[in-house]
């Protein structure tokens, strides 16, 4: 059966990695791995993958030799986190085409009677930023009202973990992208929920201030430390690099080159260092932007197979999501986990 297992997304076959536990026979505890991507669209939040077997042999991931050599070990990699949501619809936004008119958050002062908290909005992001790294926060605002006698119309106060990091001013019914350098040490240096707070003080003389937030992007130099027994990172600096990822709780660590998301490759020749926590080393020649995933089997997103389920869907969070994707494994169990029902299976990013 396993030779003919295949996954298809949008009519294109996706490469699988079949893990048979060393005995070469498909059985209990074995699984297949593929890379699943969330879908960004104004029409749906689900990306569908069809799983099948019994036809021609399926596409398999290739192997890439990552045996450590004399490469240089980098200290940091560029981390980019993009957060957004779609809780508010504003029909008065001008323009047509691909504009969604859905926004993540709404700030209004004075407060709506139905929403007394509207002058202030908070959200959290689970992340760790090195204590030496400045975090560049980009926020996409949309000003939804204006006054002909006041310029600027909008004032937004931004705080991170209770620390004021920016006062944003802009004018008119318009889009505005703010770039806010958050000083090193404001974001937590260990994995934790960091609180982002936005408020409109309405202190410019205007009768009201209405501002929407569409997206928040966080950019910073991150270190090669796994959280939750996994780390996915991009690297675009040309050269021969010896990557070392630290912080694994198990010595069962795998690594994949996921630059081509439809045909990732498994990295062989990994070297494990330490006795817990563990580190993994692999070498790579980088000439273009590359993306890698490292982690233990427990860090893979898991789905259980049922004879009644022909497909699964990959969906981002509906209220807040990080635009990212994940490696996924399908276990050969004849049951459904709690909370999943036919005909589809979903995971959230």
Coordinates of C-alpha atoms in Angstrom, one line a residue:
X1 CA 0.0 0.0 0.0
X2 CA 2.7 2.5 1.0
X3 CA 4.4 2.4 -2.4
X4 CA 1.2 3.8 -4.0
X5 CA 0.3 6.4 -1.3
X6 CA 0.0 9.9 -2.8
X7 CA -1.1 13.4 -1.9
X8 CA -2.6 15.9 -4.3
X9 CA -3.1 19.6 -3.8
X10 CA -4.8 21.8 -6.5
X11 CA -4.3 19.0 -9.0
X12 CA -0.5 18.8 -8.3
X13 CA 1.0 15.8 -6.6
X14 CA 2.9 16.6 -3.4
X15 CA 6.0 14.6 -2.4
X16 CA 5.7 12.3 0.6
X17 CA 8.2 10.9 3.1
X18 CA 7.2 7.4 4.2
X19 CA 8.4 6.4 7.6
X20 CA 8.3 2.6 8.0
X21 CA 10.1 2.2 11.3
X22 CA 13.1 0.4 9.9
X23 CA 11.4 -2.9 9.0
X24 CA 10.2 -1.9 5.5
X25 CA 6.6 -2.9 6.3
X26 CA 3.7 -0.6 6.6
X27 CA 2.1 -1.1 10.1
X28 CA 1.2 0.3 13.4
X29 CA 3.3 3.3 14.4
X30 CA 4.4 4.0 10.8
X31 CA 3.4 7.3 9.0
X32 CA 3.8 9.5 6.0
X33 CA 5.0 13.1 6.1
X34 CA 4.2 15.9 3.7
X35 CA 4.4 19.7 3.8
X36 CA 1.0 21.4 4.2
X37 CA 0.5 25.1 3.4
X38 CA -2.2 27.4 4.7
X39 CA -4.2 29.3 2.0
X40 CA -4.6 33.0 1.8
X41 CA -7.7 33.9 -0.2
X42 CA -10.7 36.3 0.1
X43 CA -13.0 33.4 -0.7
X44 CA -11.9 30.6 1.6
X45 CA -9.6 29.8 4.5
X46 CA -9.1 26.1 3.7
X47 CA -6.5 24.5 1.5
X48 CA -7.4 21.0 0.6
X49 CA -5.1 18.0 0.2
X50 CA -6.4 14.7 -1.2
X51 CA -4.8 11.5 0.0
X52 CA -5.0 8.4 -2.0
X53 CA -3.4 5.0 -2.7
X54 CA -3.8 2.1 -5.1
X55 CA -2.8 3.8 -8.3
X56 CA 0.7 4.5 -9.7
X57 CA 3.6 4.8 -7.2
X58 CA 3.3 8.1 -5.5
X59 CA 5.9 11.0 -5.6
X60 CA 8.5 10.7 -2.9
X61 CA 10.8 13.3 -1.2
X62 CA 14.4 13.1 -2.4
X63 CA 17.4 13.1 0.0
X64 CA 19.9 15.9 0.4
X65 CA 23.3 15.2 2.0
X66 CA 23.8 17.4 5.0
X67 CA 26.9 15.8 6.4
X68 CA 28.7 18.4 8.5
X69 CA 32.0 19.7 7.0
X70 CA 34.0 22.9 7.2
X71 CA 31.1 25.3 6.7
X72 CA 30.7 28.5 8.8
X73 CA 28.2 28.3 11.7
X74 CA 25.8 31.3 11.5
X75 CA 24.7 32.9 14.8
X76 CA 21.3 34.4 13.6
X77 CA 18.7 34.1 10.9
X78 CA 16.1 36.6 9.8
X79 CA 12.8 35.9 11.4
X80 CA 9.6 37.3 10.0
X81 CA 6.2 36.8 11.7
X82 CA 3.1 38.0 10.0
X83 CA -0.1 38.2 12.0
X84 CA -3.6 39.0 10.8
X85 CA -7.3 38.2 11.1
X86 CA -10.6 39.1 9.7
X87 CA -13.1 40.0 12.4
X88 CA -14.4 43.3 11.0
X89 CA -16.0 44.1 7.7
X90 CA -15.9 47.8 6.5
X91 CA -18.0 48.2 3.3
X92 CA -17.0 51.9 2.9
X93 CA -13.4 51.1 2.0
X94 CA -12.9 52.5 -1.6
X95 CA -11.7 50.4 -4.5
X96 CA -12.6 47.0 -6.0
X97 CA -10.8 43.9 -7.2
X98 CA -8.9 41.9 -4.7
X99 CA -9.7 44.1 -1.7
X100 CA -11.2 42.0 1.0
X101 CA -12.6 44.8 3.2
X102 CA -12.1 42.6 6.2
X103 CA -9.9 43.8 9.1
X104 CA -8.4 42.2 12.1
X105 CA -9.2 44.9 14.7
X106 CA -11.1 48.1 15.2
X107 CA -10.2 51.1 17.3
X108 CA -12.8 53.8 17.9
X109 CA -13.1 56.7 20.3
X110 CA -15.6 57.5 21.7
X111 CA -16.5 53.9 22.3
X112 CA -19.4 52.2 20.6
X113 CA -22.3 51.6 23.0
X114 CA -22.2 47.9 21.9
X115 CA -18.4 47.8 22.3
X116 CA -17.2 49.8 25.3
X117 CA -13.7 48.6 24.9
X118 CA -13.3 49.8 21.3
X119 CA -10.8 52.7 22.1
X120 CA -8.3 50.0 23.0
X121 CA -7.4 46.6 21.4
X122 CA -4.9 44.0 22.6
X123 CA -3.6 40.7 21.2
X124 CA -0.9 38.3 22.1
X125 CA 1.8 36.6 20.1
X126 CA 3.8 33.6 21.4
X127 CA 7.4 34.2 20.5
X128 CA 10.9 34.7 21.9
X129 CA 13.2 37.4 20.6
X130 CA 16.9 37.4 21.6
X131 CA 17.5 40.0 24.3
X132 CA 20.0 41.7 22.0
X133 CA 17.6 42.0 19.0
X134 CA 15.6 45.0 18.0
X135 CA 12.3 44.0 16.6
X136 CA 10.9 46.0 13.7
X137 CA 7.1 46.0 13.9
X138 CA 5.2 47.0 10.8
X139 CA 1.5 47.7 11.3
X140 CA -1.0 48.2 8.5
X141 CA -3.6 50.8 9.6
X142 CA -6.7 52.0 7.7
X143 CA -8.1 55.4 8.8
X144 CA -11.9 55.3 8.3
X145 CA -13.0 58.8 9.1
X146 CA -11.6 62.4 8.6
X147 CA -12.2 66.0 9.4
X148 CA -11.5 68.9 7.0
X149 CA -10.3 71.1 9.9
X150 CA -7.9 68.7 11.6
X151 CA -4.6 67.4 10.3
X152 CA -3.6 64.7 11.2
X153 CA -6.9 62.9 12.0
X154 CA -5.6 59.8 13.7
X155 CA -3.4 59.1 16.7
X156 CA -2.6 55.5 17.7
X157 CA -0.6 54.7 20.8
X158 CA 1.3 51.3 20.6
X159 CA 2.6 49.3 23.6
X160 CA 4.4 46.0 23.8
X161 CA 4.3 44.2 27.1
X162 CA 3.2 47.4 28.8
X163 CA 6.0 49.5 27.4
X164 CA 5.1 52.4 25.1
X165 CA 7.0 51.9 21.8
X166 CA 5.3 54.3 19.4
X167 CA 2.8 57.2 18.8
X168 CA 1.5 56.9 15.2
X169 CA -0.1 59.9 13.5
X170 CA -1.6 59.9 10.0
X171 CA -4.3 61.8 8.2
X172 CA -7.5 61.2 6.2
X173 CA -9.5 58.2 5.0
X174 CA -6.4 56.2 3.9
X175 CA -4.0 53.3 4.4
X176 CA -0.9 53.9 6.5
X177 CA 1.9 51.5 7.3
X178 CA 3.8 52.3 10.4
X179 CA 7.3 51.0 11.1
X180 CA 8.0 50.8 14.8
X181 CA 11.5 49.8 16.1
X182 CA 10.9 48.0 19.3
X183 CA 14.0 48.2 21.5
X184 CA 15.9 45.0 22.5
X185 CA 14.6 43.4 25.6
X186 CA 11.0 44.6 25.3
X187 CA 9.8 41.3 23.8
X188 CA 10.3 38.2 25.9
X189 CA 13.6 36.4 25.4
X190 CA 12.0 33.1 26.3
X191 CA 9.0 31.6 24.6
X192 CA 6.0 33.4 26.1
X193 CA 2.8 35.3 25.2
X194 CA 3.8 38.9 24.4
X195 CA 1.0 41.5 24.6
X196 CA 0.5 44.0 21.9
X197 CA -1.7 47.0 22.8
X198 CA -3.2 49.6 20.5
X199 CA -5.3 52.6 21.6
X200 CA -6.8 55.8 20.2
X201 CA -6.7 58.6 22.8
X202 CA -8.7 61.1 20.6
X203 CA -6.5 64.0 21.7
X204 CA -6.2 65.9 18.5
X205 CA -9.6 67.8 18.8
X206 CA -11.5 65.4 16.5
X207 CA -15.1 64.4 17.4
X208 CA -14.3 60.8 16.8
X209 CA -11.4 58.6 15.6
X210 CA -12.0 55.3 13.8
X211 CA -9.0 53.2 12.8
X212 CA -8.8 49.6 11.6
X213 CA -5.8 47.3 11.8
X214 CA -5.2 44.8 9.0
X215 CA -1.8 43.1 9.6
X216 CA 1.1 43.2 12.0
X217 CA 4.6 42.0 10.9
X218 CA 7.5 41.4 13.3
X219 CA 11.0 41.2 11.9
X220 CA 14.2 40.5 13.9
X221 CA 17.4 38.5 14.1
X222 CA 16.6 35.2 15.8
X223 CA 18.8 32.5 17.2
X224 CA 18.8 28.8 16.2
X225 CA 16.8 27.5 19.2
X226 CA 13.9 25.1 18.8
X227 CA 10.7 25.8 20.7
X228 CA 8.2 23.0 21.1
X229 CA 10.9 20.7 19.6
X230 CA 10.9 22.3 16.2
X231 CA 12.3 25.2 14.3
X232 CA 11.5 26.4 10.8
X233 CA 13.8 29.1 9.4
X234 CA 14.8 30.9 6.2
X235 CA 18.3 31.7 5.2
X236 CA 19.4 33.7 2.1
X237 CA 23.1 34.5 2.6
X238 CA 25.2 32.8 0.0
X239 CA 27.9 30.4 1.1
X240 CA 28.6 27.0 2.7
X241 CA 26.9 27.0 6.1
X242 CA 27.1 24.6 9.0
X243 CA 23.7 25.0 10.7
X244 CA 23.3 24.0 14.4
X245 CA 19.8 24.0 15.9
X246 CA 19.7 23.8 19.7
X247 CA 17.1 22.9 22.3
X248 CA 15.6 19.6 21.4
X249 CA 14.3 17.3 24.2
X250 CA 14.8 14.1 22.2
X251 CA 17.6 12.7 20.0
X252 CA 15.1 11.7 17.4
X253 CA 15.5 14.8 15.2
X254 CA 14.7 15.1 11.5
X255 CA 15.5 17.9 9.1
X256 CA 14.0 18.9 5.7
X257 CA 14.7 21.4 3.0
X258 CA 11.3 22.9 2.4
X259 CA 12.3 25.5 -0.1
X260 CA 10.1 23.8 -2.7
X261 CA 7.0 23.2 -0.7
X262 CA 5.5 20.7 -3.1
X263 CA 8.7 18.6 -3.3
X264 CA 10.7 19.0 0.0
X265 CA 13.8 16.9 0.5
X266 CA 14.9 15.0 3.6
X267 CA 18.3 16.0 4.9
X268 CA 20.6 13.0 5.6
X269 CA 23.9 12.9 7.5
X270 CA 22.6 14.8 10.5
X271 CA 24.9 14.9 13.6
X272 CA 23.4 15.1 17.1
X273 CA 25.3 16.9 19.8
X274 CA 24.7 16.8 23.6
X275 CA 22.9 14.5 25.9
X276 CA 19.8 16.6 26.5
X277 CA 18.9 19.1 25.5
X278 CA 20.1 18.0 22.1
X279 CA 21.4 19.9 19.1
X280 CA 21.4 18.9 15.5
X281 CA 24.0 19.9 12.9
X282 CA 23.8 19.8 9.1
X283 CA 25.6 21.6 6.3
X284 CA 24.2 23.2 3.2
X285 CA 25.4 25.2 0.2
X286 CA 23.1 28.3 0.0
X287 CA 22.9 30.3 -3.3
X288 CA 19.3 31.4 -3.1
X289 CA 16.7 31.9 -0.4
X290 CA 16.4 28.6 1.4
X291 CA 13.9 27.4 3.9
X292 CA 14.5 24.5 6.4
X293 CA 12.4 22.6 9.0
X294 CA 13.9 20.7 11.9
X295 CA 12.1 18.9 14.6
X296 CA 11.2 15.7 16.4
X297 CA 8.3 13.4 15.3
X298 CA 6.2 14.8 18.1
X299 CA 6.5 18.3 16.6
X300 CA 4.7 17.2 13.4
X301 CA 1.0 18.0 13.1
X302 CA -0.8 14.7 13.4
X303 CA -3.9 13.3 11.6
X304 CA -5.4 9.9 11.9
X305 CA -6.5 8.0 8.8
X306 CA -10.0 6.8 8.4
X307 CA -11.4 4.9 5.4
X308 CA -14.3 7.4 5.3
X309 CA -12.0 10.4 4.9
X310 CA -10.7 11.1 1.4
X311 CA -9.1 14.6 2.1
X312 CA -7.9 17.0 4.7
X313 CA -7.8 20.7 4.8
X314 CA -5.2 23.1 6.0
X315 CA -6.6 26.3 7.5
X316 CA -5.2 29.4 9.3
X317 CA -6.6 30.7 12.5
X318 CA -9.8 32.5 12.0
X319 CA -9.2 35.1 14.7
X320 CA -5.5 35.4 14.5
X321 CA -3.0 33.5 12.4
X322 CA 0.7 33.4 11.7
X323 CA 1.0 33.0 7.9
X324 CA 3.1 29.9 8.0
X325 CA 2.8 26.2 7.2
X326 CA 3.9 23.0 8.7
X327 CA 5.0 19.4 8.1
X328 CA 2.3 16.9 8.7
X329 CA 2.2 13.2 9.3
X330 CA -0.7 10.8 8.7
X331 CA -0.8 7.8 11.1
X332 CA -2.3 4.5 9.9
X333 CA -4.9 4.2 12.6
X334 CA -8.5 3.1 11.9
X335 CA -10.1 5.8 14.1
X336 CA -10.9 9.5 14.3
X337 CA -9.4 11.7 17.0
X338 CA -11.8 13.8 19.1
X339 CA -13.1 16.8 17.3
X340 CA -12.6 15.6 13.7
X341 CA -15.5 14.4 11.7
X342 CA -16.1 13.2 8.2
X343 CA -15.8 14.2 5.4
X344 CA -12.7 16.4 6.0
X345 CA -9.9 16.9 8.4
X346 CA -8.6 20.4 9.3
X347 CA -5.6 21.8 10.9
X348 CA -5.0 25.4 11.9
X349 CA -1.9 27.5 11.4

